Coordinates of N, CA, C and O in Angstrom, one line a residue:
X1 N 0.8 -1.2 0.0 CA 0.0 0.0 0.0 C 0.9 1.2 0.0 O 2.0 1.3 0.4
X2 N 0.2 2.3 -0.6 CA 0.9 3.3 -0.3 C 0.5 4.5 0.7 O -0.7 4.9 0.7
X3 N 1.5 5.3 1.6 CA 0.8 6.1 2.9 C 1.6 7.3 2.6 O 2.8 7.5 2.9
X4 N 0.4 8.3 1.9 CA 0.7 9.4 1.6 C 1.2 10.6 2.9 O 0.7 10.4 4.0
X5 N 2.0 11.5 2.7 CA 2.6 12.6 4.1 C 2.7 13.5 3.2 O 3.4 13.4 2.2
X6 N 1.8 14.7 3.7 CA 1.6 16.0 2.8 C 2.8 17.1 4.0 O 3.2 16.9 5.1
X7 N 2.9 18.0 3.0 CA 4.3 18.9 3.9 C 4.0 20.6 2.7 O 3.6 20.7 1.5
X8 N 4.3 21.6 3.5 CA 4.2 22.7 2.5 C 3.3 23.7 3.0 O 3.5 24.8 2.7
X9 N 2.0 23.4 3.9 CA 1.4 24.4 3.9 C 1.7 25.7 5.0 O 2.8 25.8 5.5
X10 N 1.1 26.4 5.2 CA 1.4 27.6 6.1 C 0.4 28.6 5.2 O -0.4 28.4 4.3
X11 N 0.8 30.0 6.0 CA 0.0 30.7 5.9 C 0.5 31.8 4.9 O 1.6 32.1 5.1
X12 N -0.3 32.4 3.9 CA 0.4 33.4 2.8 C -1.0 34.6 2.4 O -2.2 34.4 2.5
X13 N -0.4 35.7 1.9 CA -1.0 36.6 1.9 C -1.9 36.2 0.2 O -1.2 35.7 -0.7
X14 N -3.1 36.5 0.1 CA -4.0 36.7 -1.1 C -2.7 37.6 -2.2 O -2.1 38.7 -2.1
X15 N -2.8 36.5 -3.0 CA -1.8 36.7 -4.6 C -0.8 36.3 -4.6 O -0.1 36.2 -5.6
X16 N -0.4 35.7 -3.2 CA 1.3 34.5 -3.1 C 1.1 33.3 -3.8 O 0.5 33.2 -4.8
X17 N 1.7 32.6 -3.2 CA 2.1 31.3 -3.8 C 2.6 30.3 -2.8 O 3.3 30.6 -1.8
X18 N 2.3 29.2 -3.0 CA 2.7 28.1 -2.0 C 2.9 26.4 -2.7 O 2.1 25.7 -3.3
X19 N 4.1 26.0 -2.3 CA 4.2 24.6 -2.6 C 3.7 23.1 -1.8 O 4.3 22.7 -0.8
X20 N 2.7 22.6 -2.3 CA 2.5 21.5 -1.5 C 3.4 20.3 -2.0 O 3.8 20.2 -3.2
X21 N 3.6 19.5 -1.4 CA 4.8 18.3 -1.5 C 4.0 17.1 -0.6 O 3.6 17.2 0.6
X22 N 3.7 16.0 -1.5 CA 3.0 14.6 -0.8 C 3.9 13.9 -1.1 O 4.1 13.7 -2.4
X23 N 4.7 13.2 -0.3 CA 5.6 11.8 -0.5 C 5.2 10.6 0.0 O 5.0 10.3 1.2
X24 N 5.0 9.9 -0.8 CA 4.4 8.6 0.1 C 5.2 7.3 0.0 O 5.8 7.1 -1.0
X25 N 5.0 6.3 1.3 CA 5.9 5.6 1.3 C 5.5 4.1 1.1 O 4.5 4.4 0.5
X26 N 5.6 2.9 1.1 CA 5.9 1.7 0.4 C 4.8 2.0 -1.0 O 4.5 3.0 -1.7
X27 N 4.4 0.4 -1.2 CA 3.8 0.2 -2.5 C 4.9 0.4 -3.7 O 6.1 0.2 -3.6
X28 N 4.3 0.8 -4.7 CA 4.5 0.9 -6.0 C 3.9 2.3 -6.1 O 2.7 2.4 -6.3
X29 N 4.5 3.3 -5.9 CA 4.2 5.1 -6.3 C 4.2 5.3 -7.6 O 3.4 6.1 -8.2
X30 N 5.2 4.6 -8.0 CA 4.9 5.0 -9.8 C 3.5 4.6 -10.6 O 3.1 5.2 -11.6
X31 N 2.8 3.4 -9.7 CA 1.9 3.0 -10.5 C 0.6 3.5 -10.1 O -0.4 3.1 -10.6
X32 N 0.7 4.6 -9.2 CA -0.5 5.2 -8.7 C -1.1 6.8 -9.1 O -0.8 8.0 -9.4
X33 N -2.1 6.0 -9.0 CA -3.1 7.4 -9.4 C -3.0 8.2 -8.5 O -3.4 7.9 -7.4
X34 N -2.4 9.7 -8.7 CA -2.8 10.6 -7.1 C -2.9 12.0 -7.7 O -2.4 12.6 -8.7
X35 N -4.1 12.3 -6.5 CA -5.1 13.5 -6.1 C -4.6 14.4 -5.2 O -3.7 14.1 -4.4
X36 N -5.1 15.5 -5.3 CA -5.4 16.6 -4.6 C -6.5 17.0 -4.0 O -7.1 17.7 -4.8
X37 N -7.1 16.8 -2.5 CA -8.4 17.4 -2.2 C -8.4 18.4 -1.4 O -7.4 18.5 -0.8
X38 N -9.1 19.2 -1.2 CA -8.8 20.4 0.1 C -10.4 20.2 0.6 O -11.2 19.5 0.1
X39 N -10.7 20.9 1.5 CA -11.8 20.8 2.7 C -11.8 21.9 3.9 O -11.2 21.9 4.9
X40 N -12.5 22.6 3.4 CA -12.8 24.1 4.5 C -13.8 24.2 5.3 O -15.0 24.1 4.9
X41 N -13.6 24.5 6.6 CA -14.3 24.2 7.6 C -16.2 24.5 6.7 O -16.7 25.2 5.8
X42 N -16.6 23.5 7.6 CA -18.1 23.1 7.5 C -18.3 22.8 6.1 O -19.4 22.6 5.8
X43 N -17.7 22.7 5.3 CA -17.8 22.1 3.7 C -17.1 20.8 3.8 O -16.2 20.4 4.5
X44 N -17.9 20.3 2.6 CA -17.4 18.7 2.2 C -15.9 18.6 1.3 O -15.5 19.6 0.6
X45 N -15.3 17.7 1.4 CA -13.8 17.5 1.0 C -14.3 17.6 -0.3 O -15.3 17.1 -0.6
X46 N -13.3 18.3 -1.2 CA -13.5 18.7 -2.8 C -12.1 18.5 -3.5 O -11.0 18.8 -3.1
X47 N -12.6 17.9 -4.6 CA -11.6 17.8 -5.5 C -10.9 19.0 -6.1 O -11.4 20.1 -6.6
X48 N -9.8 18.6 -6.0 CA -8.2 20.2 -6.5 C -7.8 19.7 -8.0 O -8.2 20.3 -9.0
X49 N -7.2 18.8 -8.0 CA -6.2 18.0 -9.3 C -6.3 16.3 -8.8 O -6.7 15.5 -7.9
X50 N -5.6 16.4 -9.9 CA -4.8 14.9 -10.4 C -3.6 14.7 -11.1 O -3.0 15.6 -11.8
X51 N -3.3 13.7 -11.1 CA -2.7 13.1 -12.2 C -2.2 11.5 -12.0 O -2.1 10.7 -11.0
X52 N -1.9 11.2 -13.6 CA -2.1 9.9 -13.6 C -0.9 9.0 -13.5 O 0.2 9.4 -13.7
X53 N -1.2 8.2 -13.4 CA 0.3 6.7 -12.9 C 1.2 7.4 -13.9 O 0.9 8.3 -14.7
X54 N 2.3 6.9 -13.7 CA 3.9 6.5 -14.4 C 3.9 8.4 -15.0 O 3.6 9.3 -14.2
X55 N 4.1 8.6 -16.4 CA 4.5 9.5 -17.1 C 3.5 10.9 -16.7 O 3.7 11.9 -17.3
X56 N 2.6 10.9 -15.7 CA 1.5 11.6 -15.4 C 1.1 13.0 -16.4 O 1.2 14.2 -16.2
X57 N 0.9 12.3 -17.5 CA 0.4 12.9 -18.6 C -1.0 13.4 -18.5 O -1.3 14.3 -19.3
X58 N -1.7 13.1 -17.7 CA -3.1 13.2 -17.4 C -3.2 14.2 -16.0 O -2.8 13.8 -14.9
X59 N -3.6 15.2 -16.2 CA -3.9 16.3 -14.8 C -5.4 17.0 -15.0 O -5.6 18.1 -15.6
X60 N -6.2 16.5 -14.6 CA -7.8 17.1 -14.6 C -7.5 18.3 -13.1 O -7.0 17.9 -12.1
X61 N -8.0 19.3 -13.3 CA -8.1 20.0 -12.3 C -9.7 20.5 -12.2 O -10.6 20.4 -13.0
X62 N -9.7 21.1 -10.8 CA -11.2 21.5 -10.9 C -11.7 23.1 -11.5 O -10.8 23.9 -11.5
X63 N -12.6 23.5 -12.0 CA -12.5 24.7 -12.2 C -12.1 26.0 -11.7 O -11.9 27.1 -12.3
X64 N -12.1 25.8 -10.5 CA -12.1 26.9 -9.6 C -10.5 27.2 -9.4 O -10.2 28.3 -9.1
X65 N -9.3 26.0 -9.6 CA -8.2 26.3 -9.5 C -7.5 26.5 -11.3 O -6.6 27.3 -11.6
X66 N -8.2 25.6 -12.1 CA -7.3 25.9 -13.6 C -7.1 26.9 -13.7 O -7.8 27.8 -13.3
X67 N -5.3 26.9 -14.5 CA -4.9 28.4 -14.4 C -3.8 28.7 -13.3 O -2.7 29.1 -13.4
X68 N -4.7 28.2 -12.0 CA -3.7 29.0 -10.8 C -2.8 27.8 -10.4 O -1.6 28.2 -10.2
X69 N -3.1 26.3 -10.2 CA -3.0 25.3 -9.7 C -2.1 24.5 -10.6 O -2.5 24.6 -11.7
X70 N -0.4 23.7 -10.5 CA -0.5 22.9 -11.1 C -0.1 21.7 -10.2 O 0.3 22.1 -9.1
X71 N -0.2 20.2 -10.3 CA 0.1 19.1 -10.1 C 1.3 18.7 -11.3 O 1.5 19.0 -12.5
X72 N 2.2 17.9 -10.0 CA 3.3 17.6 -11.1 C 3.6 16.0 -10.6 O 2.8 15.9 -9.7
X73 N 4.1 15.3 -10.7 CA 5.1 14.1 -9.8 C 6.4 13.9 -10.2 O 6.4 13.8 -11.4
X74 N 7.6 13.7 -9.7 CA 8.5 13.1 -9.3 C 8.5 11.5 -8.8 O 8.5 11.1 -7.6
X75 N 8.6 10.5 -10.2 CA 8.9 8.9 -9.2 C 10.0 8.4 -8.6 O 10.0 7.7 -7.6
X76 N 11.4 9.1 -9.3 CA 12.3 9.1 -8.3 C 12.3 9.2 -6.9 O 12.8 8.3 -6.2
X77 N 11.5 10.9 -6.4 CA 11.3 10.8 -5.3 C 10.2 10.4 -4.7 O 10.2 10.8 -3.5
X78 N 8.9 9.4 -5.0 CA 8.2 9.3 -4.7 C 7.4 10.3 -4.1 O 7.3 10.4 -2.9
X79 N 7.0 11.0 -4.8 CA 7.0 12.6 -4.5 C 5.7 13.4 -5.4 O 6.2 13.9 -6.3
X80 N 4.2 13.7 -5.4 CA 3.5 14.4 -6.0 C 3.7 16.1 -5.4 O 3.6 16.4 -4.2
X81 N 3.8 16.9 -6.3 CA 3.5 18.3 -6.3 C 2.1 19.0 -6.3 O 1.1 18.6 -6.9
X82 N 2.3 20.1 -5.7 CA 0.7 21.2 -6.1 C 1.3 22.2 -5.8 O 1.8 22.4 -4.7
X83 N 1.4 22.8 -6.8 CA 2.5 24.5 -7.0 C 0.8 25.5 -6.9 O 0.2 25.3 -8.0
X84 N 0.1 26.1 -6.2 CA -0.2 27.3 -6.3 C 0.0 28.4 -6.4 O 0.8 28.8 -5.6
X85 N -0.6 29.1 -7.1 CA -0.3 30.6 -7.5 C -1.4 31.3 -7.2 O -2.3 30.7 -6.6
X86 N -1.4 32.6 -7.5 CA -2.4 33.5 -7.3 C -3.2 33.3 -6.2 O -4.4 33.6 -6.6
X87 N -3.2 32.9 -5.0 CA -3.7 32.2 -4.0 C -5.2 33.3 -3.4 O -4.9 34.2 -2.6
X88 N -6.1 33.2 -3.8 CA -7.3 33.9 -2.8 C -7.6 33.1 -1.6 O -7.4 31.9 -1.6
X89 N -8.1 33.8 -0.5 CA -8.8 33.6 0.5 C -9.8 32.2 0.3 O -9.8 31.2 1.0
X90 N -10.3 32.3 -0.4 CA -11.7 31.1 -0.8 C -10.5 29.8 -1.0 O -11.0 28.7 -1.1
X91 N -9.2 29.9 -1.0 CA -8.9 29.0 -1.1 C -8.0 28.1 -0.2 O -7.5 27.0 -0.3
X92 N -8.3 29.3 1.0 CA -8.0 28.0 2.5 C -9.1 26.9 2.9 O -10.3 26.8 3.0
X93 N -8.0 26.1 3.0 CA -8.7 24.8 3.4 C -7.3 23.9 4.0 O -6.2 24.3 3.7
X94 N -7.3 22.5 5.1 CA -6.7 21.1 4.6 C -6.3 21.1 3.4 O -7.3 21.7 2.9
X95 N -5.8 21.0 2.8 CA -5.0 19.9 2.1 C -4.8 18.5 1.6 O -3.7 18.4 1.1
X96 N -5.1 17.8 1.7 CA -5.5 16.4 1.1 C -4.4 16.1 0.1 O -4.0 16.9 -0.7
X97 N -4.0 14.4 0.3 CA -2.8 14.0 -0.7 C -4.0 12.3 -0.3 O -4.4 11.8 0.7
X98 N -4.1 12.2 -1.7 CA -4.4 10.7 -1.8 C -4.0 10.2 -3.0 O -3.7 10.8 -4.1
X99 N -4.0 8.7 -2.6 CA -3.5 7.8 -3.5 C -4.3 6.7 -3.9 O -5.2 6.3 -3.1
X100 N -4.0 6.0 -5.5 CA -5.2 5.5 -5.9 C -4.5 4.2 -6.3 O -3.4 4.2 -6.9
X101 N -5.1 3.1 -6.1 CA -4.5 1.8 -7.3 C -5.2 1.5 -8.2 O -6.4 1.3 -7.9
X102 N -4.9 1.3 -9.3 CA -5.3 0.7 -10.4 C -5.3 1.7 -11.2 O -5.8 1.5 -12.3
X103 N -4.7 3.2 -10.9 CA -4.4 4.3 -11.6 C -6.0 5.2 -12.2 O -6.5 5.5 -13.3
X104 N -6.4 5.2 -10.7 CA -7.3 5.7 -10.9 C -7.2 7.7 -10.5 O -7.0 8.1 -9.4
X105 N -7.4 8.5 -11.4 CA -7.0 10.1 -11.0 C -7.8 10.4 -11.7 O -7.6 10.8 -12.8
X106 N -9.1 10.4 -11.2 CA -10.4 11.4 -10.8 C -10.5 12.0 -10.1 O -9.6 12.6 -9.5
X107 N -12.4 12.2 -9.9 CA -12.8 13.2 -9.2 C -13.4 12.6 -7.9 O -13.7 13.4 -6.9
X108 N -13.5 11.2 -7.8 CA -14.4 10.5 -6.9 C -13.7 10.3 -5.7 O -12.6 9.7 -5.9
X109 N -13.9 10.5 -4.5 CA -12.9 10.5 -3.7 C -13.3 9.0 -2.8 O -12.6 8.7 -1.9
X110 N -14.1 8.5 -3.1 CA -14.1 6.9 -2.7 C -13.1 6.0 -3.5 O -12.6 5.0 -3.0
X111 N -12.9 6.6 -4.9 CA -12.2 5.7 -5.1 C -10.6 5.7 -5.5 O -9.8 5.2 -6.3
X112 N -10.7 6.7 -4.1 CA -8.7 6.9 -3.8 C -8.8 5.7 -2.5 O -9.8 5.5 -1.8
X113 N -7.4 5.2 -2.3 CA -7.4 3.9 -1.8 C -6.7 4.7 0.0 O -7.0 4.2 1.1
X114 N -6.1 5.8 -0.2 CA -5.0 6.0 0.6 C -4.5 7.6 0.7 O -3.8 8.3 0.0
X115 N -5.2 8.0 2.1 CA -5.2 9.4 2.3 C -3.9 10.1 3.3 O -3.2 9.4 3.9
X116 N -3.6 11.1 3.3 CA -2.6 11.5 4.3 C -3.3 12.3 5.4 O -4.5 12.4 5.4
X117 N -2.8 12.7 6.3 CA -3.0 13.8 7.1 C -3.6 14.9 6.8 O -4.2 15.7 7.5
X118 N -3.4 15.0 5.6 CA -3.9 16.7 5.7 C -3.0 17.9 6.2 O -2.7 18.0 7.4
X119 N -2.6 18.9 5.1 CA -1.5 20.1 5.8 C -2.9 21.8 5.0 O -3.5 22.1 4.0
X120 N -2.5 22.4 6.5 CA -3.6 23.5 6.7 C -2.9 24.9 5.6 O -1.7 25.3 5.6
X121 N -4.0 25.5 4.7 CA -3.3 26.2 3.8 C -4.4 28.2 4.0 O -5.4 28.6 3.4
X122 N -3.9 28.7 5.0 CA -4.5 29.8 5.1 C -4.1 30.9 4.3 O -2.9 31.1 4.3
X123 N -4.9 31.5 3.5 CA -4.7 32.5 2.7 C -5.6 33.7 3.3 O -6.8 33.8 3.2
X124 N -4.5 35.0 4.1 CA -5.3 36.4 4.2 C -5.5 37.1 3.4 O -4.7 37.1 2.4
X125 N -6.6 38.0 3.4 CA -7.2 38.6 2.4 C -6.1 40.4 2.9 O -6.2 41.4 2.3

């Protein structure tokens, strides 16, 4: 299995930028599908990005981030990215790093296999 550890968040002013970093450890990381969710108080966990196994040629983002948001990975380091930019207020939340087998990098968050902790991403206005 694989057991995602998100790292990166803190707190930045409306129009910064912030790096999220998910490394996760055993399994097979190359062969997995991995997401991005965030979750702000009293709202339901929501889909950010993706991308898909091995060459992760595949990055579906949600609308609200295209543009600002990218997803990258690293298999070397077993290592998924989320580079934000332009960061608004509406966009604090958790953080969310999950992982999928069978290379699944949707939107459905039932069918990510393997979640992390969660790292807190406050943006002041």
């Amino acid at each position: 299995q694989v057991q995602p550890v998100e790292s990166g968040g803190g707190l930045v002013q409306a129009g910064g930028s912030l790096r999220l970093s998910c490394t996760a450890s055993g399994g097979t990381f190359s062969s997995a599908g991995m997401g991005w969710f965030r979750q702000a108080p009293g709202k339901e966990r929501e889909f950010v990005a993706a991308i898909s196994s091995w060459s992760g040629s595949s990055t579906p983002y949600a609308a609200s981030v295209k543009g600002r948001f990218t997803i990258s990975r690293d298999n070397a380091q077993n290592t998924v990215y989320l580079q934000m930019n332009s960061l608004k207020p509406e966009d604090t939340a958790v953080y969310y790093c999950a992982a999928a087998s069978g290379n699944y990098y949707g939107t459905l968050k039932h069918l990510y296999n393997y979640w992390g902790q969660g790292t807190q991403v406050t943006v002041s206005s």
